[in-house]
XYZ file of C-alpha atoms in Angstrom:
608
model
C 2.966 20.288 10.435
C 0.196 21.582 8.247
C -3.752 21.437 8.642
C -6.350 21.176 6.644
C -8.972 23.388 5.231
C -11.905 20.221 4.712
C -14.194 21.288 1.477
C -17.868 20.911 2.197
C -19.729 18.102 0.697
C -23.825 18.349 0.333
C -25.353 15.766 2.265
C -27.875 13.709 1.480
C -32.044 13.208 3.088
C -31.759 14.095 6.440
C -28.708 15.835 8.287
C -28.987 19.309 9.002
C -26.719 22.005 7.128
C -25.036 22.545 10.303
C -24.235 19.107 9.796
C -23.805 18.821 6.062
C -20.995 19.506 5.393
C -18.986 17.201 7.001
C -19.869 13.672 5.700
C -17.630 10.955 4.784
C -19.500 8.519 2.154
C -19.337 4.917 3.491
C -23.089 3.797 2.740
C -23.226 1.527 0.173
C -25.787 -1.015 0.348
C -24.529 -4.544 1.079
C -24.716 -8.455 0.303
C -26.724 -8.825 -2.703
C -25.946 -8.593 -6.375
C -27.121 -5.151 -6.340
C -23.675 -4.706 -4.547
C -22.067 -4.797 -7.904
C -22.816 -1.010 -8.436
C -22.595 0.112 -5.938
C -19.444 -1.273 -3.815
C -15.783 -1.265 -4.824
C -15.306 -3.675 -3.411
C -15.361 -7.495 -4.429
C -16.790 -10.255 -1.306
C -19.069 -13.348 -2.355
C -22.453 -13.410 -0.545
C -23.141 -14.053 2.889
C -26.167 -14.614 1.884
C -27.708 -18.111 1.091
C -31.561 -18.955 -0.158
C -33.109 -20.853 1.352
C -37.609 -20.784 0.222
C -39.881 -18.223 -1.506
C -42.664 -16.900 0.119
C -45.409 -14.637 -0.492
C -43.714 -13.065 -3.387
C -40.803 -12.570 -1.280
C -36.943 -14.395 -1.648
C -36.058 -14.946 1.687
C -31.972 -15.656 3.428
C -30.549 -16.539 5.847
C -26.992 -15.453 6.565
C -24.394 -18.123 6.583
C -21.317 -18.305 9.256
C -17.805 -19.231 8.322
C -18.319 -22.452 10.356
C -21.834 -22.839 7.763
C -20.709 -21.915 4.611
C -23.533 -23.785 3.277
C -26.115 -22.283 5.860
C -27.499 -24.970 6.365
C -27.378 -24.917 10.438
C -29.726 -22.018 11.822
C -28.443 -20.394 15.013
C -30.823 -19.592 18.050
C -32.153 -16.161 16.606
C -30.740 -15.906 12.863
C -30.718 -13.184 10.625
C -33.136 -13.388 7.639
C -33.688 -11.482 5.019
C -36.586 -10.312 2.963
C -36.055 -9.635 -1.149
C -39.058 -8.328 -3.383
C -40.636 -5.789 -4.861
C -42.051 -2.725 -4.543
C -44.488 -0.536 -7.207
C -43.823 2.454 -5.661
C -41.070 5.156 -5.719
C -38.425 4.476 -2.895
C -39.206 7.889 -1.571
C -42.981 7.149 -0.841
C -42.080 3.459 0.064
C -39.454 4.826 2.883
C -41.999 7.783 5.061
C -44.256 4.933 4.078
C -41.254 2.761 6.348
C -40.845 6.189 8.958
C -44.428 6.216 9.865
C -45.609 5.495 13.060
C -49.310 6.541 13.214
C -51.995 5.063 12.415
C -51.946 4.848 8.366
C -48.761 2.007 9.517
C -51.914 -1.137 10.331
C -53.034 -0.890 7.202
C -49.673 -2.454 6.084
C -47.979 -3.584 9.981
C -50.368 -6.404 10.392
C -48.056 -6.626 14.169
C -47.814 -3.294 14.567
C -50.114 -1.743 17.801
C -48.054 1.294 18.670
C -45.326 3.634 18.072
C -43.578 6.513 19.911
C -40.473 8.086 19.679
C -38.966 8.356 23.071
C -36.209 11.098 22.065
C -34.663 12.841 18.783
C -30.490 12.432 18.683
C -29.810 14.683 15.405
C -31.548 14.772 11.807
C -31.490 11.933 11.462
C -31.036 9.738 14.469
C -33.972 8.733 17.037
C -35.062 6.732 20.173
C -39.073 4.291 19.396
C -40.889 2.264 21.506
C -42.670 0.105 19.500
C -45.569 -2.336 20.293
C -46.610 -5.317 19.085
C -50.064 -7.023 19.027
C -50.106 -10.784 19.945
C -52.450 -12.514 17.312
C -49.894 -13.038 14.914
C -47.572 -15.017 17.919
C -47.542 -18.150 18.509
C -50.617 -19.412 21.285
C -50.752 -18.116 24.584
C -47.363 -15.755 23.835
C -46.811 -12.407 25.780
C -47.329 -8.999 23.549
C -44.195 -8.147 22.488
C -42.838 -4.447 22.196
C -38.657 -3.447 21.154
C -36.924 0.716 22.509
C -35.280 0.709 19.330
C -32.385 2.547 18.473
C -33.510 3.922 14.863
C -31.509 6.224 12.213
C -32.153 6.244 8.563
C -30.173 7.787 5.234
C -30.475 8.944 1.009
C -28.167 8.044 -0.769
C -27.000 9.510 -4.732
C -28.483 6.631 -6.569
C -32.264 7.401 -4.440
C -31.565 4.493 -2.456
C -33.136 4.969 1.421
C -31.534 3.080 4.356
C -32.886 2.902 7.931
C -31.740 0.623 9.735
C -32.398 -0.655 13.874
C -31.026 -2.259 16.979
C -32.041 -2.389 20.662
C -31.121 0.024 23.139
C -31.805 0.572 27.130
C -33.338 4.027 27.416
C -34.231 4.724 31.632
C -37.407 7.597 29.915
C -39.140 4.080 28.859
C -38.461 0.897 30.780
C -39.859 -2.209 30.413
C -43.555 -2.331 30.569
C -45.817 -4.662 32.233
C -47.797 -7.724 29.661
C -45.056 -6.958 27.608
C -42.622 -9.245 27.372
C -39.181 -6.294 24.746
C -37.590 -8.810 22.855
C -34.195 -7.412 21.761
C -33.721 -6.619 17.907
C -30.082 -7.455 17.520
C -29.791 -6.062 13.993
C -32.191 -4.876 11.127
C -32.952 -2.600 8.675
C -34.687 -1.500 5.502
C -33.105 -0.779 2.621
C -34.828 0.063 -0.825
C -33.294 0.724 -3.734
C -35.148 3.081 -6.986
C -35.484 0.203 -10.481
C -37.078 1.049 -13.576
C -35.912 5.255 -13.706
C -36.880 5.183 -10.325
C -41.463 3.992 -10.661
C -40.299 1.274 -8.617
C -37.945 -0.190 -5.850
C -36.608 -3.372 -4.274
C -36.452 -3.666 -0.409
C -34.431 -5.306 1.485
C -36.522 -6.196 5.259
C -33.473 -8.386 6.925
C -34.076 -8.713 10.892
C -31.911 -10.429 13.301
C -34.495 -11.445 17.363
C -34.004 -12.269 20.613
C -37.492 -13.324 21.489
C -37.577 -14.080 24.265
C -38.682 -17.267 25.129
C -38.148 -18.623 28.504
C -39.210 -22.736 27.223
C -35.135 -24.149 25.457
C -36.871 -26.585 23.391
C -39.514 -23.581 21.748
C -36.136 -20.786 21.433
C -35.401 -22.308 17.838
C -37.880 -23.102 16.042
C -40.492 -20.070 17.365
C -37.793 -17.532 16.673
C -37.125 -18.419 13.068
C -40.936 -19.275 12.238
C -41.663 -15.924 13.956
C -38.850 -13.897 12.073
C -40.115 -14.950 8.935
C -43.724 -14.387 9.678
C -42.883 -10.975 10.704
C -40.907 -10.119 7.058
C -43.830 -10.765 5.555
C -44.860 -7.470 6.276
C -43.323 -6.917 2.799
C -45.582 -9.226 0.897
C -48.203 -6.919 2.741
C -46.898 -2.835 2.134
C -46.119 -4.418 -1.432
C -49.682 -5.168 -1.919
C -50.533 -1.853 -0.392
C -48.727 -0.144 -3.003
C -50.045 -2.021 -5.632
C -53.939 -1.831 -4.528
C -53.217 1.615 -4.782
C -51.212 1.988 -7.168
C -49.061 3.973 -5.954
C -51.507 7.461 -6.591
C -49.892 8.717 -2.919
C -50.903 12.060 -2.488
C -49.095 14.843 -4.301
C -47.083 16.326 -1.099
C -45.431 12.414 0.381
C -44.252 11.888 -3.205
C -42.747 14.875 -3.109
C -41.171 14.695 -0.542
C -43.000 16.087 2.926
C -43.008 13.762 5.740
C -45.961 12.243 7.262
C -47.007 13.950 10.496
C -46.739 10.596 12.469
C -43.082 10.139 12.384
C -42.749 12.122 15.031
C -39.613 14.713 14.060
C -39.470 18.475 14.773
C -41.065 21.181 12.702
C -37.029 22.625 12.440
C -36.073 19.102 10.810
C -38.706 18.977 8.405
C -37.821 21.634 7.127
C -34.438 21.513 7.044
C -34.598 17.857 5.610
C -36.909 18.671 2.697
C -34.614 21.826 1.825
C -32.543 18.771 0.900
C -34.463 16.709 -0.712
C -34.693 18.844 -2.860
C -30.737 19.759 -3.712
C -30.446 15.940 -4.253
C -32.802 16.602 -7.029
C -31.330 18.735 -9.403
C -27.739 17.617 -8.639
C -26.332 15.489 -11.869
C -24.073 12.592 -11.526
C -20.535 12.558 -11.802
C -17.836 10.390 -12.940
C -16.258 11.390 -9.656
C -15.581 10.152 -6.473
C -15.432 13.322 -5.796
C -16.480 16.100 -2.416
C -20.564 14.807 -3.545
C -19.364 11.512 -1.099
C -22.901 11.212 1.019
C -22.773 10.541 4.607
C -23.551 6.966 5.469
C -22.905 7.746 9.595
C -26.024 8.675 12.171
C -24.634 11.405 14.042
C -24.297 11.053 17.664
C -23.872 15.051 18.490
C -23.175 15.583 21.900
C -22.781 12.433 23.692
C -21.709 12.229 27.022
C -21.578 10.125 30.217
C -25.241 12.019 30.901
C -25.656 10.764 28.054
C -29.078 7.597 28.697
C -29.789 5.792 27.004
C -27.006 2.161 25.414
C -26.985 -0.815 23.525
C -28.329 -3.153 24.940
C -26.413 -6.712 26.693
C -26.466 -10.151 25.327
C -28.528 -11.815 28.046
C -27.283 -15.274 30.146
C -29.802 -17.650 30.064
C -31.572 -17.797 33.490
C -32.539 -13.695 32.277
C -34.775 -15.120 29.146
C -37.272 -14.684 31.440
C -41.676 -13.592 30.108
C -42.006 -11.154 31.992
C -38.962 -8.586 30.647
C -35.793 -8.088 32.154
C -34.528 -6.397 35.338
C -34.097 -2.403 35.352
C -30.682 -2.959 36.638
C -29.322 -4.390 33.669
C -26.008 -3.666 32.899
C -24.339 -3.045 29.169
C -22.286 -5.781 27.710
C -21.403 -4.373 26.345
C 2.170 -9.402 1.109
C 4.308 -6.966 0.452
C 3.459 -5.556 -3.269
C 3.288 -7.958 -5.537
C 3.873 -4.674 -8.816
C 1.327 -2.199 -8.908
C -0.544 -1.457 -12.283
C 1.910 -0.641 -15.151
C 0.803 2.963 -16.003
C 0.954 5.351 -13.078
C 4.801 4.751 -11.928
C 3.861 7.067 -9.088
C 2.548 7.192 -5.674
C 0.859 9.015 -3.717
C 0.030 9.361 0.015
C -1.931 6.844 1.920
C -4.986 7.741 4.578
C -7.244 5.725 6.471
C -10.463 6.513 7.970
C -11.867 3.307 10.580
C -14.506 3.803 12.554
C -12.705 1.611 15.280
C -14.206 3.348 18.556
C -16.037 6.263 19.413
C -16.566 9.734 21.524
C -16.778 7.676 25.287
C -20.102 7.343 26.220
C -22.153 6.114 29.775
C -23.713 3.071 27.789
C -22.676 1.502 24.640
C -19.492 0.687 26.506
C -16.781 2.352 29.382
C -13.953 2.379 28.477
C -12.258 3.909 31.213
C -10.991 2.378 33.092
C -10.629 -0.322 31.282
C -6.286 -0.951 30.748
C -3.632 -4.129 29.903
C -0.280 -4.335 31.735
C 2.396 -4.726 29.523
C 4.691 -6.865 30.333
C 7.150 -5.310 28.320
C 7.842 -1.477 26.162
C 6.967 -1.736 23.124
C 7.791 1.091 20.743
C 5.894 3.041 17.896
C 5.776 1.075 15.318
C 5.093 -1.784 17.253
C 2.341 -1.526 20.324
C -0.566 -3.520 17.470
C 0.750 -6.755 15.980
C 1.077 -8.574 13.086
C -0.291 -11.937 12.598
C -1.147 -12.799 8.396
C -2.930 -16.252 9.889
C -5.785 -14.163 11.182
C -5.878 -16.191 13.884
C -4.714 -13.790 16.770
C -7.494 -11.428 18.167
C -6.423 -7.667 18.280
C -4.293 -8.081 15.129
C -3.051 -6.276 11.887
C -2.444 -8.123 9.035
C -2.186 -7.035 4.481
C -5.611 -7.262 2.602
C -5.520 -9.199 -0.888
C -5.474 -7.000 -3.068
C -7.699 -8.005 -5.817
C -10.005 -7.816 -3.695
C -11.110 -3.955 -4.967
C -11.865 -2.167 -7.954
C -10.478 0.475 -9.524
C -10.808 2.726 -12.244
C -8.631 1.656 -15.151
C -7.402 2.761 -18.216
C -10.003 4.010 -19.844
C -12.027 5.142 -17.072
C -13.052 8.807 -18.214
C -14.294 7.011 -21.107
C -16.388 4.137 -19.857
C -16.477 4.611 -16.301
C -15.139 0.591 -15.269
C -13.091 -0.497 -13.084
C -10.613 -3.568 -13.017
C -9.728 -4.997 -10.519
C -6.153 -4.299 -7.832
C -3.681 -6.516 -8.715
C -0.849 -5.148 -5.918
C -0.144 -1.786 -3.834
C 2.863 -0.042 -4.339
C 4.308 0.580 -0.460
C 4.531 -2.787 1.872
C 2.560 -2.302 5.375
C 5.469 -3.344 7.679
C 3.267 -2.104 11.255
C 0.863 -0.466 13.945
C 0.230 1.201 16.269
C -3.213 0.650 19.049
C -2.879 3.899 21.456
C -4.778 5.490 23.864
C -3.588 7.881 25.769
C -5.384 10.834 27.337
C -4.748 13.507 24.840
C -4.738 13.604 21.049
C -0.780 12.261 20.508
C 1.148 13.634 16.755
C 3.749 12.733 14.911
C 4.196 9.533 15.892
C 7.148 8.794 13.179
C 9.123 11.752 14.275
C 9.835 10.282 17.642
C 12.375 8.914 19.141
C 13.277 5.373 18.128
C 9.934 4.219 16.822
C 10.435 2.607 13.956
C 10.675 5.494 11.422
C 12.878 6.977 13.243
C 15.565 4.409 13.277
C 15.004 3.571 9.961
C 16.324 7.380 8.941
C 19.445 6.702 11.460
C 20.378 5.052 8.281
C 20.394 7.058 5.780
C 18.708 4.828 3.222
C 15.881 5.660 0.738
C 13.567 4.527 2.742
C 9.925 6.405 2.969
C 7.206 6.356 5.319
C 3.877 6.694 4.273
C 1.856 7.002 7.925
C -1.738 7.277 8.232
C -3.072 8.361 12.358
C -6.783 7.677 13.263
C -7.465 9.676 16.141
C -10.810 9.436 18.084
C -11.429 11.641 20.655
C -13.303 11.666 23.674
C -12.397 11.226 27.531
C -9.830 9.199 25.989
C -8.116 9.176 23.194
C -7.355 5.771 20.514
C -4.758 6.404 18.539
C -4.690 3.286 15.462
C -1.011 4.414 13.449
C -1.243 2.488 10.281
C 2.878 2.147 8.947
C 3.515 1.738 5.253
C 6.985 1.849 3.719
C 8.504 2.699 0.040
C 11.309 1.173 -1.029
C 12.781 2.511 -3.486
C 13.737 6.868 -3.756
C 10.652 8.805 -4.112
C 11.399 11.187 -6.624
C 10.992 8.280 -9.017
C 7.513 8.387 -8.395
C 6.656 11.798 -9.163
C 2.422 11.596 -8.353
C 3.442 10.738 -5.082
C 6.293 13.199 -4.805
C 3.975 15.828 -5.662
C 1.784 14.979 -2.964
C 4.141 14.924 -0.368
C 5.865 18.127 -0.988
C 2.959 19.366 -2.492
C -0.337 21.638 -0.976
C -3.483 20.119 1.731
C -5.696 21.532 -1.713
C -4.472 18.484 -3.628
C -4.094 16.243 -1.269
C -7.411 16.086 0.005
C -8.849 15.811 -3.531
C -6.886 12.524 -3.967
C -6.181 10.415 -0.980
C -9.205 8.440 -1.042
C -10.412 4.497 1.204
C -12.572 1.479 0.661
C -13.991 0.878 3.334
C -14.794 -3.170 3.766
C -16.284 -5.334 7.185
C -15.224 -8.895 5.942
C -16.772 -9.837 9.165
C -19.579 -8.734 10.936
C -22.417 -6.892 11.890
C -25.201 -6.688 9.229
C -25.980 -3.146 10.573
C -22.597 -2.371 11.066
C -22.107 -3.479 7.289
C -24.921 -0.919 5.830
C -22.946 1.969 8.245
C -19.880 1.201 7.647
C -20.635 0.684 3.085
C -18.289 -0.349 0.689
C -17.476 2.302 -1.328
C -14.153 4.207 -2.261
C -14.709 7.639 -0.370
C -12.573 10.684 -0.937
C -11.029 11.317 4.053
C -9.758 14.754 3.364
C -13.164 16.395 2.265
C -14.878 15.190 5.401
C -11.905 15.043 7.427
C -9.952 17.602 8.947
C -6.373 16.061 7.959
C -3.348 17.516 9.912
C 0.113 16.568 7.820
C 3.247 15.905 9.637
C 6.275 16.238 7.008
C 9.854 14.785 8.239
C 13.318 13.808 6.624
C 11.856 10.219 5.878
C 8.474 10.141 6.379
C 4.761 11.932 5.668
C 1.974 11.435 8.874
C -1.242 11.536 8.841
C -3.655 12.928 11.288
C -7.124 11.967 10.808
C -8.917 13.775 12.836
C -12.063 11.313 13.948
C -13.342 14.648 16.589
C -13.930 16.825 13.222
C -17.341 15.423 12.228
C -19.667 14.767 13.749
C -21.143 12.309 11.536
C -17.552 10.067 11.493
C -17.619 9.700 15.473
C -21.746 8.613 14.554
C -20.262 5.669 12.776
C -17.779 4.568 14.931
C -19.617 4.519 17.884
C -21.838 2.987 15.964
C -19.461 0.253 15.493
C -17.614 0.322 18.686
C -20.215 -1.463 20.130
C -19.620 -4.100 17.656
C -15.654 -3.740 17.440
C -14.492 -7.060 18.769
C -16.648 -9.131 16.835
C -15.719 -6.991 12.819
C -12.992 -7.660 10.805
C -11.865 -4.232 9.232
C -10.388 -4.374 6.044
C -9.501 -1.026 4.522
C -7.204 0.207 0.408
C -5.433 3.611 0.863
C -5.235 4.993 -3.208
C -4.932 7.961 -4.800
C -7.695 9.188 -7.148
C -6.286 9.611 -10.826
C -7.941 12.122 -12.330
C -6.547 12.574 -15.793
C -5.359 10.329 -18.641
C -1.913 10.328 -17.130
C -2.670 9.638 -13.943
C -5.042 6.100 -15.162
C -4.807 3.022 -14.318
C -4.970 3.721 -10.563
C -3.388 1.806 -7.838
C -2.865 1.159 -3.949
C -0.896 2.513 -1.998
C -1.214 -0.522 0.538
C -4.491 -2.758 2.472
C -4.861 -3.781 5.689
C -6.668 -5.617 7.803
C -7.525 -6.055 11.059
C -8.525 -8.728 13.476
C -10.964 -8.581 16.020
C -9.889 -4.877 18.415
C -10.175 -4.400 21.370
C -10.324 -1.114 22.794
C -8.485 -3.280 26.079
C -5.805 -3.563 24.716
C -4.645 -0.619 23.645
C -1.392 0.805 24.468
C -0.892 3.447 26.205
C 1.482 6.091 25.153
C 2.583 6.137 28.773
C 4.221 2.548 27.627
C 5.441 3.004 25.076
C 9.892 2.863 24.918
C 10.829 6.496 23.710
C 14.762 6.618 22.481
């Protein structure tokens, strides 16, 4: 066993220096044609345009059962896209402001306060709205939101929101607490940074108690609220972008509510980002796309808002007693005859904490004991919840033969290795070296003495219950026939960590999760601690999610939506020299609606 030493990377906007060295770049734009410039995944957009208003294009999210977007849900996800004559940084600070300056453009806004700071780029905010823009006789609405923000390498800013419950801010008299299921902003610079494109998405339950008002009113109110983007654009046009020097230079408005110590760290990080040059390699400069929920435990005071029953949709708000709900291989690119190890960095489960979901005490009774390598079922039809299959390799982009000159990526044509098994386990401690355990699928092949070599990625999510997601990939040809893979397997940790790459993709799930995870390749070993276990016929990578609070923040967000997600991944070794190009995929994986309740206890796994 050997333990990697992480190479540290700079972070982007609002991570303190303590956390700036443990970041994963799971952050990229999604769901618009801008994706082609920032994504390593080929996928159709779920957004369908249905109109325009006040200079904004309006889109709705189409569901699988309604690919043309003709049907409207009770609480539809709607997006407005427009251009603003101002820098992305200036627009970001304007959107973050909760003070009186917000009333210059936000016609819905009455008052806003920060309830609690969670870390340097996550907080809980309370926003109260006027009711003059709502239908006649409608009570005022308010939101209690978890807000997360970050800055990307290209100057793009992302702000994400979703509703939570917090004992310091219960529902208030005179207001109906609406539920923001998912929402936020993506602000992307254009024209050398002088202007920007802004995307504003909302999916809101406005808490109407009359059923016949729900669909029509929810849709029209949400569209009207999205019109704030047009007002914001008009304000910047009127000011011609001539905001104060301090504002444009990165100083935070005083009414954002961030502590002074964190403001200084933020300004330092912004300055570092401005002077940093872009390179063609996805190397240690990868940035985090995840919130950092530091030290969350059973004493934390907020949690995700549950889905209420119809009886709970009352104008006077919610009860304080609300409880949270919680291919096998075709052939790889011909030029590179060597493969490498795979790494896998899911956000399957988060650190246990009161509120999001209480996973303690959840169990799944096993009627038959399983062995390591068989606890998560396979389903190539994608119909079985809590199952795995291989993803289509052609969905992923990899470096082409001339990438070092033209920076062009190509569609992957196959994988070097075959995914043969997966484990979904729970335990009271971290479970290492699963492949080396008696009775595992790896040891059964070893007993036969064949040429098969296994590469296992074991994602370990610590907490009061530790969850392990292990993916087993098999190479049928002798290891020495793929020199790069042999170098990876027998090499040192520095080489392994500098090359092991993951491309994540949430193919089905909430917009807020897709924004957090992204679709851009990242070097996992540069951000997380990886423990390597070398056996006769295998190499296992123990990816410790607990080694980064930033990574734990990502999985904590995913946890609240886990049952509704389809998570796809591809693994590869980064090609850095002409001899190593074009790249090829080691393997792919598709995880269909994972369920924490169906994680198998290690006590139930058969040994020997």
